[in-house]
JSON list of C-alpha atoms in Angstrom, two decimals:
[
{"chain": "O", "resi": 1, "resn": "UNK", "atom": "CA", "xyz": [0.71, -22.20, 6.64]},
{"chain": "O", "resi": 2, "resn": "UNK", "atom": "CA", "xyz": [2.79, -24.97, 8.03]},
{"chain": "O", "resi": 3, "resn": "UNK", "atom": "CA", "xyz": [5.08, -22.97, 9.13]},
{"chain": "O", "resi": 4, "resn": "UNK", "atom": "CA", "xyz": [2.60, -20.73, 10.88]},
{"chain": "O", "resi": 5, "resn": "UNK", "atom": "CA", "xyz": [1.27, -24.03, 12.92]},
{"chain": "O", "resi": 6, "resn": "UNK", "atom": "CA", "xyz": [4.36, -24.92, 14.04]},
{"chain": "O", "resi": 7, "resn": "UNK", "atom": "CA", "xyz": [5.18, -21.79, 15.42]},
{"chain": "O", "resi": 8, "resn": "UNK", "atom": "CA", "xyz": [1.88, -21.46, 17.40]},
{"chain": "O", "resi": 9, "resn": "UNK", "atom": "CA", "xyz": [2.49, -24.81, 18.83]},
{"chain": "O", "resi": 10, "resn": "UNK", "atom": "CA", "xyz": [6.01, -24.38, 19.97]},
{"chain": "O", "resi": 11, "resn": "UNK", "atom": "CA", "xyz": [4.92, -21.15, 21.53]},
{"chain": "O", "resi": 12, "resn": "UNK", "atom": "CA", "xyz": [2.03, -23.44, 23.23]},
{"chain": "O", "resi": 13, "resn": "UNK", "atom": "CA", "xyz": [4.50, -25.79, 24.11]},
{"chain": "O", "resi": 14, "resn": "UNK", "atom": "CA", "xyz": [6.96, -23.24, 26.49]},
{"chain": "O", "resi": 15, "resn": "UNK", "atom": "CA", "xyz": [4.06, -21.90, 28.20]},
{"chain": "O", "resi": 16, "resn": "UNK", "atom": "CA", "xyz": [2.83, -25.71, 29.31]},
{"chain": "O", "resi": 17, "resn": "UNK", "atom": "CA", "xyz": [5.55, -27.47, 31.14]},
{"chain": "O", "resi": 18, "resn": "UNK", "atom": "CA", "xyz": [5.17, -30.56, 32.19]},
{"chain": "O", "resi": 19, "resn": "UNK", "atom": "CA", "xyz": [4.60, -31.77, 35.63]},
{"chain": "O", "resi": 20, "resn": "UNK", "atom": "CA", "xyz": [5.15, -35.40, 35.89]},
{"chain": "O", "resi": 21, "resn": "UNK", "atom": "CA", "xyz": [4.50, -36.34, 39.51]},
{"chain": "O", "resi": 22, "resn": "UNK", "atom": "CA", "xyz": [3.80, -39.96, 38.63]},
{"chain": "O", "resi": 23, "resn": "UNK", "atom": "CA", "xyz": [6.47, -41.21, 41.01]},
{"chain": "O", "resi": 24, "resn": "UNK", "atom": "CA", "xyz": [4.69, -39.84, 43.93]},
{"chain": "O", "resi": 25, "resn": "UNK", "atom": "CA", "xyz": [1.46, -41.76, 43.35]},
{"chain": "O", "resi": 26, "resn": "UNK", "atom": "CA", "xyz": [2.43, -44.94, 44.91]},
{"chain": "O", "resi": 27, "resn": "UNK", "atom": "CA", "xyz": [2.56, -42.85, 48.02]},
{"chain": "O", "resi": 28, "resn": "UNK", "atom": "CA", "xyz": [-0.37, -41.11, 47.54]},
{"chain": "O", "resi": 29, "resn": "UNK", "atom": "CA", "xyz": [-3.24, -40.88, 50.13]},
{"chain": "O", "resi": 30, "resn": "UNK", "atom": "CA", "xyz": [-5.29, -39.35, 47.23]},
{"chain": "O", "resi": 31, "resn": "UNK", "atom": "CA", "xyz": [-5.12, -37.10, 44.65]},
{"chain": "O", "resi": 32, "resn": "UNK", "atom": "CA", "xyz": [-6.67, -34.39, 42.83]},
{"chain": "O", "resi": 33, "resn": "UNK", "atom": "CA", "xyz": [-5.46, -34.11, 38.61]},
{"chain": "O", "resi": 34, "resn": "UNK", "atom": "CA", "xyz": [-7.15, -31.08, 36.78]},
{"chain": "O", "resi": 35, "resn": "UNK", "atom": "CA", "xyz": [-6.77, -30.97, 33.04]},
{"chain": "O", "resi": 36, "resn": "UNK", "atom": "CA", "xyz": [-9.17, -28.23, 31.42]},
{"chain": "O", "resi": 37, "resn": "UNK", "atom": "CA", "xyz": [-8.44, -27.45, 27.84]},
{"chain": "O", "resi": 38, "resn": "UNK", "atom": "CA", "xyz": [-9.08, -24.92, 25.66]},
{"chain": "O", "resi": 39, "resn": "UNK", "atom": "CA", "xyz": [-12.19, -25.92, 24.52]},
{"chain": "O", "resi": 40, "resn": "UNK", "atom": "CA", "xyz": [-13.33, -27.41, 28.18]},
{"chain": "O", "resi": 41, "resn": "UNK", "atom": "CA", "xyz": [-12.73, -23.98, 29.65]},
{"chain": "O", "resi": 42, "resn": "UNK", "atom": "CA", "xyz": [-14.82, -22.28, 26.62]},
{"chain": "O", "resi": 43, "resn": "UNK", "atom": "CA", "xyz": [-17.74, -24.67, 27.08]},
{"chain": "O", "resi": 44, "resn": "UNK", "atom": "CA", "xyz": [-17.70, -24.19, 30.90]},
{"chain": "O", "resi": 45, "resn": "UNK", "atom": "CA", "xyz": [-17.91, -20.32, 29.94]},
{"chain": "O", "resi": 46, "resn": "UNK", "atom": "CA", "xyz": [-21.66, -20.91, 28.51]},
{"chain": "O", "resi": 47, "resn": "UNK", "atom": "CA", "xyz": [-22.72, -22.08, 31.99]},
{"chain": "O", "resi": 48, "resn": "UNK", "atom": "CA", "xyz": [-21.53, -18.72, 33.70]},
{"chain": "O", "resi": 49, "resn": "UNK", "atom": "CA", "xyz": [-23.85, -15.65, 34.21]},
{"chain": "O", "resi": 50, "resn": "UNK", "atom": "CA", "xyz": [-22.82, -12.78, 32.83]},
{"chain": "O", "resi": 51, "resn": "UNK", "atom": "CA", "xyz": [-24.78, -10.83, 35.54]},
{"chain": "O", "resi": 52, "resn": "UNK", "atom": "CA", "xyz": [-23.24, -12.49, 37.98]},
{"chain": "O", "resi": 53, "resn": "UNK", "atom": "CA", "xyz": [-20.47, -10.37, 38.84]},
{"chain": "O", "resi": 54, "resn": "UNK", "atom": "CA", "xyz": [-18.13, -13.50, 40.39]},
{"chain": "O", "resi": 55, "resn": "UNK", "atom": "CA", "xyz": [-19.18, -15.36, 37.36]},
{"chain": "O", "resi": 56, "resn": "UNK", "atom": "CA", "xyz": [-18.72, -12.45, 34.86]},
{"chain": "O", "resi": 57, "resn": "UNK", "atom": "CA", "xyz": [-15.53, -12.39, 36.06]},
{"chain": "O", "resi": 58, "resn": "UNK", "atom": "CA", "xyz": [-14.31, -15.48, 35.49]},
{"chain": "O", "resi": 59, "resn": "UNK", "atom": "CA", "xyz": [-15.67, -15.88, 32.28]},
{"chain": "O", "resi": 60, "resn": "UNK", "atom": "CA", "xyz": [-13.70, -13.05, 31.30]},
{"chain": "O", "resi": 61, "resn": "UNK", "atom": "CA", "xyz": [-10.90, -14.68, 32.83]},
{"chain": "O", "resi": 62, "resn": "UNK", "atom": "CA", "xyz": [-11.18, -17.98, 31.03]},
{"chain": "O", "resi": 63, "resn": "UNK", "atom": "CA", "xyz": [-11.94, -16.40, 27.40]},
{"chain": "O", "resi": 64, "resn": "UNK", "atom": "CA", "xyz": [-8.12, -15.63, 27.08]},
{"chain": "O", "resi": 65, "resn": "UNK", "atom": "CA", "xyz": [-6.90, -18.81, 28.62]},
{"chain": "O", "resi": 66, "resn": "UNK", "atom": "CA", "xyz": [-5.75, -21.91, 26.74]},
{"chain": "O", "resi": 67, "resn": "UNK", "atom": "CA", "xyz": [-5.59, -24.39, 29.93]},
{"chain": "O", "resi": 68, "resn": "UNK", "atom": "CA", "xyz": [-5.84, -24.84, 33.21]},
{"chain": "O", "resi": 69, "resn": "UNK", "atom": "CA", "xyz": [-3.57, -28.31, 34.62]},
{"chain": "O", "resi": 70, "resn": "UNK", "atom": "CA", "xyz": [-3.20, -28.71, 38.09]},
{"chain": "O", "resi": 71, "resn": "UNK", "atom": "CA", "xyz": [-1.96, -31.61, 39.77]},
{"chain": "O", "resi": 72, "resn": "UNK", "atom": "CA", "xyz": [-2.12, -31.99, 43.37]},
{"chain": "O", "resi": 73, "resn": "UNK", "atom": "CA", "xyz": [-0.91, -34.89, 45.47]},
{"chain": "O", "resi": 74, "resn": "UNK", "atom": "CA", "xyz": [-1.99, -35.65, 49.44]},
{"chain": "O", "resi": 75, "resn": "UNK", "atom": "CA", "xyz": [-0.01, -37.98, 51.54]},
{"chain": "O", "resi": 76, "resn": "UNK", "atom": "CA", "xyz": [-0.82, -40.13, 54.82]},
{"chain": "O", "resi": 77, "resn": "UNK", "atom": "CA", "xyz": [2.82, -39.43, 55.58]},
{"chain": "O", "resi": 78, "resn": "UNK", "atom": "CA", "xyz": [4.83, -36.33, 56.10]},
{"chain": "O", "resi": 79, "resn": "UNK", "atom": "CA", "xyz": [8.23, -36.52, 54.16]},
{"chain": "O", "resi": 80, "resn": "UNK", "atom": "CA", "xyz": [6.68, -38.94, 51.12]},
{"chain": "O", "resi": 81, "resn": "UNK", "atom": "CA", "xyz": [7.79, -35.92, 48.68]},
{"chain": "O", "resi": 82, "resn": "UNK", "atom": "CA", "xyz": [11.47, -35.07, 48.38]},
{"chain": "O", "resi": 83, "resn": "UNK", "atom": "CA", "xyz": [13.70, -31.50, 48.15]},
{"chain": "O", "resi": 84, "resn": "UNK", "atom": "CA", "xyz": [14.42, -33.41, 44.53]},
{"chain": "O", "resi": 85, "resn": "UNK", "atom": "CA", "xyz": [10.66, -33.36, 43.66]},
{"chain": "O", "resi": 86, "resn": "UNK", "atom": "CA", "xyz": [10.46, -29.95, 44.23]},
{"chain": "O", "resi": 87, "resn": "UNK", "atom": "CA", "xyz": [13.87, -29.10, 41.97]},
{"chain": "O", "resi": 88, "resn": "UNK", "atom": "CA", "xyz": [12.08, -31.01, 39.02]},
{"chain": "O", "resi": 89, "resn": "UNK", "atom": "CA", "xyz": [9.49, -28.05, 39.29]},
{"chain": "O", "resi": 90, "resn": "UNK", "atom": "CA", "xyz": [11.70, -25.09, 39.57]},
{"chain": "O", "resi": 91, "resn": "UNK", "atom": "CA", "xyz": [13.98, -26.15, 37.19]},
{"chain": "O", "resi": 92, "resn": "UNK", "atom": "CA", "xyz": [11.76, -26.23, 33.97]},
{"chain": "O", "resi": 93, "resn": "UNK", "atom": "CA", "xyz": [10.45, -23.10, 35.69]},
{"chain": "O", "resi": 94, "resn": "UNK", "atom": "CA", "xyz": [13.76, -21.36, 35.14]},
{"chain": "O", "resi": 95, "resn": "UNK", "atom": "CA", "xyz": [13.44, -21.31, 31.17]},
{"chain": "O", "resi": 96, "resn": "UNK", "atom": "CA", "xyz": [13.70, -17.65, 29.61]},
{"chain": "O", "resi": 97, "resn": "UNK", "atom": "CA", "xyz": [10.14, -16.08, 30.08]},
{"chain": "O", "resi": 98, "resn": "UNK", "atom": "CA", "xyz": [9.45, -17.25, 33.30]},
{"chain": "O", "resi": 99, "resn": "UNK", "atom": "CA", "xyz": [9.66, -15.81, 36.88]},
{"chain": "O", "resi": 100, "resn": "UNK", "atom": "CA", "xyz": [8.77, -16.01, 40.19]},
{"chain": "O", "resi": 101, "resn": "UNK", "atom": "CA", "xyz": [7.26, -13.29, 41.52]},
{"chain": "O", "resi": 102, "resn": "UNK", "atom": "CA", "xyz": [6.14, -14.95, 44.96]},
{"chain": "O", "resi": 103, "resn": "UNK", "atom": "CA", "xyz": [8.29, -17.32, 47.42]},
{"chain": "O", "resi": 104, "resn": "UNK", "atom": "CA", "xyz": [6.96, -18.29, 50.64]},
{"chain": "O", "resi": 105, "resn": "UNK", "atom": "CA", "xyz": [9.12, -21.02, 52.92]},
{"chain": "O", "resi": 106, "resn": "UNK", "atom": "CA", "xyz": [8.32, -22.05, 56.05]},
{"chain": "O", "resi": 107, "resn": "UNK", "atom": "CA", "xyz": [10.95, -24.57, 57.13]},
{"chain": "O", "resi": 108, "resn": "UNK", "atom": "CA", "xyz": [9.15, -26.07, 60.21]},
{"chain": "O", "resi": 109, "resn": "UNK", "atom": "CA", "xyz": [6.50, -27.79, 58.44]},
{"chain": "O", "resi": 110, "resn": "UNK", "atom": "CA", "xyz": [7.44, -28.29, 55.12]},
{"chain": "O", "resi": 111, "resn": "UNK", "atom": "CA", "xyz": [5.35, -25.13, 53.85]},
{"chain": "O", "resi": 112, "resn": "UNK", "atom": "CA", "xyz": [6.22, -23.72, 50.20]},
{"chain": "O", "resi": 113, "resn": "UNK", "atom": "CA", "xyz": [4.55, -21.81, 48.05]},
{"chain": "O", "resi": 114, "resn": "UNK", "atom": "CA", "xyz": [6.03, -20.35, 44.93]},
{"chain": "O", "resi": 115, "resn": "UNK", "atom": "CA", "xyz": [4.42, -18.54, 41.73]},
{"chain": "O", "resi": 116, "resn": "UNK", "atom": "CA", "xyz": [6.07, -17.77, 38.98]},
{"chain": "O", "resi": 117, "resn": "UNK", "atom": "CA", "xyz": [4.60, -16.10, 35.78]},
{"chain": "O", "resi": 118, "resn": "UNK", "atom": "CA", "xyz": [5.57, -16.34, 31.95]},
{"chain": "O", "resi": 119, "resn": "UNK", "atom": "CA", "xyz": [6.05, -12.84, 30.25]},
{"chain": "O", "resi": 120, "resn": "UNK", "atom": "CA", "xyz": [5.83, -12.45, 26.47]},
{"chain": "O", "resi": 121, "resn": "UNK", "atom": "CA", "xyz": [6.29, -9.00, 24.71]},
{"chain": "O", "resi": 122, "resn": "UNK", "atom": "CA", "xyz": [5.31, -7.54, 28.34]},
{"chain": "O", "resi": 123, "resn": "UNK", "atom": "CA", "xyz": [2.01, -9.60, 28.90]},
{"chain": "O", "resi": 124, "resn": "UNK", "atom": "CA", "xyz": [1.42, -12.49, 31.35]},
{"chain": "O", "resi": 125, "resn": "UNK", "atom": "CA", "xyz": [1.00, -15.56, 28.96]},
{"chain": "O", "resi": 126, "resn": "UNK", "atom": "CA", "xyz": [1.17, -18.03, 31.81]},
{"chain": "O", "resi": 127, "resn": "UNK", "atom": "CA", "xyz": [1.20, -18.55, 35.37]},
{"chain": "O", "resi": 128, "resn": "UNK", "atom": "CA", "xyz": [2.68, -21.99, 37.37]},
{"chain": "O", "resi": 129, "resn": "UNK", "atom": "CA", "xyz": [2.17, -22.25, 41.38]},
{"chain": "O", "resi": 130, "resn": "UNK", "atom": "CA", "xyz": [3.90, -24.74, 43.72]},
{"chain": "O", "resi": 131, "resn": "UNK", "atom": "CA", "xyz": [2.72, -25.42, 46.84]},
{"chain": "O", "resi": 132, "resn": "UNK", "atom": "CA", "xyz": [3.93, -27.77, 49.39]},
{"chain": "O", "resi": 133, "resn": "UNK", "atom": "CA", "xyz": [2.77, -28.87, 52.88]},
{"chain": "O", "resi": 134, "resn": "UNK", "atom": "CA", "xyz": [4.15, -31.69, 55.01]},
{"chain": "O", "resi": 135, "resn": "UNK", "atom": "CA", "xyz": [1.51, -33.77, 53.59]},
{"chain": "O", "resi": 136, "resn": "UNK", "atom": "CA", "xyz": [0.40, -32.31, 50.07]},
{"chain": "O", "resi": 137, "resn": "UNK", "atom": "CA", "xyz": [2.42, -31.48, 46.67]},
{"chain": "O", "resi": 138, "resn": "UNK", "atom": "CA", "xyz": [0.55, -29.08, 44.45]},
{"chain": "O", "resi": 139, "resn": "UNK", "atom": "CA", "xyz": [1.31, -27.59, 40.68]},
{"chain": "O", "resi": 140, "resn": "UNK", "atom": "CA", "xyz": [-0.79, -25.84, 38.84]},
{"chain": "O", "resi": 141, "resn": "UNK", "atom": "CA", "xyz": [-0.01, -24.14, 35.25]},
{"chain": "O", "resi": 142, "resn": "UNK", "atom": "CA", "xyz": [-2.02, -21.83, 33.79]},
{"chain": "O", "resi": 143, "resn": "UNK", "atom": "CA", "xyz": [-1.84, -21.16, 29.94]},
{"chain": "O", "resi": 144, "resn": "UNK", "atom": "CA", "xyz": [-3.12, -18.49, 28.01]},
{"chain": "O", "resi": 145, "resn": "UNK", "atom": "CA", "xyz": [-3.38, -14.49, 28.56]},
{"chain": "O", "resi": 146, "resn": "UNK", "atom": "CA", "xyz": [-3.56, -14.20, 32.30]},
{"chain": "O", "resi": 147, "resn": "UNK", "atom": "CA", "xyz": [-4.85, -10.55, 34.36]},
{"chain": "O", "resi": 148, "resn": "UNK", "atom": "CA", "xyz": [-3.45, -11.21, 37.60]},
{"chain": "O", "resi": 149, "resn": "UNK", "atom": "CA", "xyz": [-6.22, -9.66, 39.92]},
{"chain": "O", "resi": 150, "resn": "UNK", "atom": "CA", "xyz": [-8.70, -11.19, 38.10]},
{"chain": "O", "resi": 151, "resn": "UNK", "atom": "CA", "xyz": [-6.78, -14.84, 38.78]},
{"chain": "O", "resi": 152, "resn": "UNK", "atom": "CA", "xyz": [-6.41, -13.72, 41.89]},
{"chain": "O", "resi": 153, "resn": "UNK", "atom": "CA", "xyz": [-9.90, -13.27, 42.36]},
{"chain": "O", "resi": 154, "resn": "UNK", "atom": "CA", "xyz": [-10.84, -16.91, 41.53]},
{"chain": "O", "resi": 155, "resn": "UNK", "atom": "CA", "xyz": [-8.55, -18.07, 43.99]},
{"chain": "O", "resi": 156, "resn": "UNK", "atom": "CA", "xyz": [-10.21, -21.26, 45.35]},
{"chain": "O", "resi": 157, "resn": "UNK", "atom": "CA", "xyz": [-12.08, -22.44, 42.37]},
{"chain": "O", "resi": 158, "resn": "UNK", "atom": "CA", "xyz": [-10.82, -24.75, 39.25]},
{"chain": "O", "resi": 159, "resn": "UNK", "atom": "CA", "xyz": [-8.75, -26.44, 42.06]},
{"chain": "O", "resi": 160, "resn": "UNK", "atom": "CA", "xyz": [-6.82, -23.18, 42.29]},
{"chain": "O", "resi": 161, "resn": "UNK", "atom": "CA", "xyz": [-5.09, -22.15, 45.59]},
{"chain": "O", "resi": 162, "resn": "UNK", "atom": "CA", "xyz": [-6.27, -18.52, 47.29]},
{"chain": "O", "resi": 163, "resn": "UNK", "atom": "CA", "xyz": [-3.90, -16.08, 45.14]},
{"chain": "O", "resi": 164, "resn": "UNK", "atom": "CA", "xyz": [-4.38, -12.77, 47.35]},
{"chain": "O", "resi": 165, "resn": "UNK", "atom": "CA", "xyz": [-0.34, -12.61, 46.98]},
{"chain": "O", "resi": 166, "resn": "UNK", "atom": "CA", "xyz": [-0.47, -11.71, 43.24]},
{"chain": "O", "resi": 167, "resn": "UNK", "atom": "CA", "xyz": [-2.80, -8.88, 43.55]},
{"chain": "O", "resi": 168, "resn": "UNK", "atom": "CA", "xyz": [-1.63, -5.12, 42.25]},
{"chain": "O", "resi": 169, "resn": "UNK", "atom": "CA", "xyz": [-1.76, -3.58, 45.38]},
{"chain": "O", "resi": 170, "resn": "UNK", "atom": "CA", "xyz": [-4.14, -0.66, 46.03]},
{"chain": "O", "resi": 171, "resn": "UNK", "atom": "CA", "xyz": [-1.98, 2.96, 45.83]},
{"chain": "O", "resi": 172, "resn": "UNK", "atom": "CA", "xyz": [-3.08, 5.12, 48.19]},
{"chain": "O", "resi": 173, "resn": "UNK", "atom": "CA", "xyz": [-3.55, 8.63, 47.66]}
]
């Protein structure tokens, strides 16, 4: 049974990576740090109505997920957040399961956003998003069995970023 635990957990463990953006605080503006468990996504289930199809939905969405973290930083300053800052990200995001299935760069201002998802036996078991403005540093991880279009969907809630990039795209006849 032990045995059992500790596998669950370490499986856990490679779909959460860490984010520690500590560093950046000091020359923080202000600053927006999401942490919604398993059990505080389950509870915030009971308040959504089924017939509600938005809410249905995401409560649909949220039964298979495990956590939602995001961590998102705004500066008074452009240029408080490094190149190096952004490496700490992608490189924990370059472990075997995970890639990145959107990159956006827009050199000018500073503009990056990146998603990446974690594939398992051919499901999504977790999704991470950087995204970077002159001004603002943004990660979010998402743990758990993920349906992109539905994610997509709640784009702009939880403290999520629009996600109309990850959609499965319509085939036409």
């Amino acid at each position: 049974m032990a045995a059992l635990a500790c596998g669950v957990c370490a499986t856990l463990w490679a779909q959460q990576f860490k984010f520690n953006l500590d560093h950046l605080a000091g020359k923080a503006a202000g600053s927006v740090d999401v942490s919604l468990n398993s059990d505080m996504l389950q509870f915030a289930g009971k308040f959504l109505n089924s017939g509600n199809p938005d809410e249905a939905k995401a409560k649909k969405l949220i039964g298979g997920l495990e956590g939602i973290y995001v961590k998102s930083i705004e500066f008074k300053d452009d240029g408080a957040w490094s190149q190096a800052d952004v490496d700490q990200v992608r490189n924990q995001l370059k472990a075997p399961g995970w890639s990145r299935i959107v990159g956006v760069k827009s050199n000018g201002d500073r503009e990056i956003v990146e998603i990446y998802v974690r594939n398992q036996s051919g499901k999504v078991t977790g999704v991470a998003i950087l995204a970077t403005e002159a001004r603002q540093f943004t990660v979010a991880n998402i743990v758990g069995s993920v349906d992109l279009d539905s994610l997509a969907d709640l784009g702009g809630q939880f403290g999520l970023p629009k996600l109309d990039a990850i959609k499965t795209p319509v085939k036409k006849k």
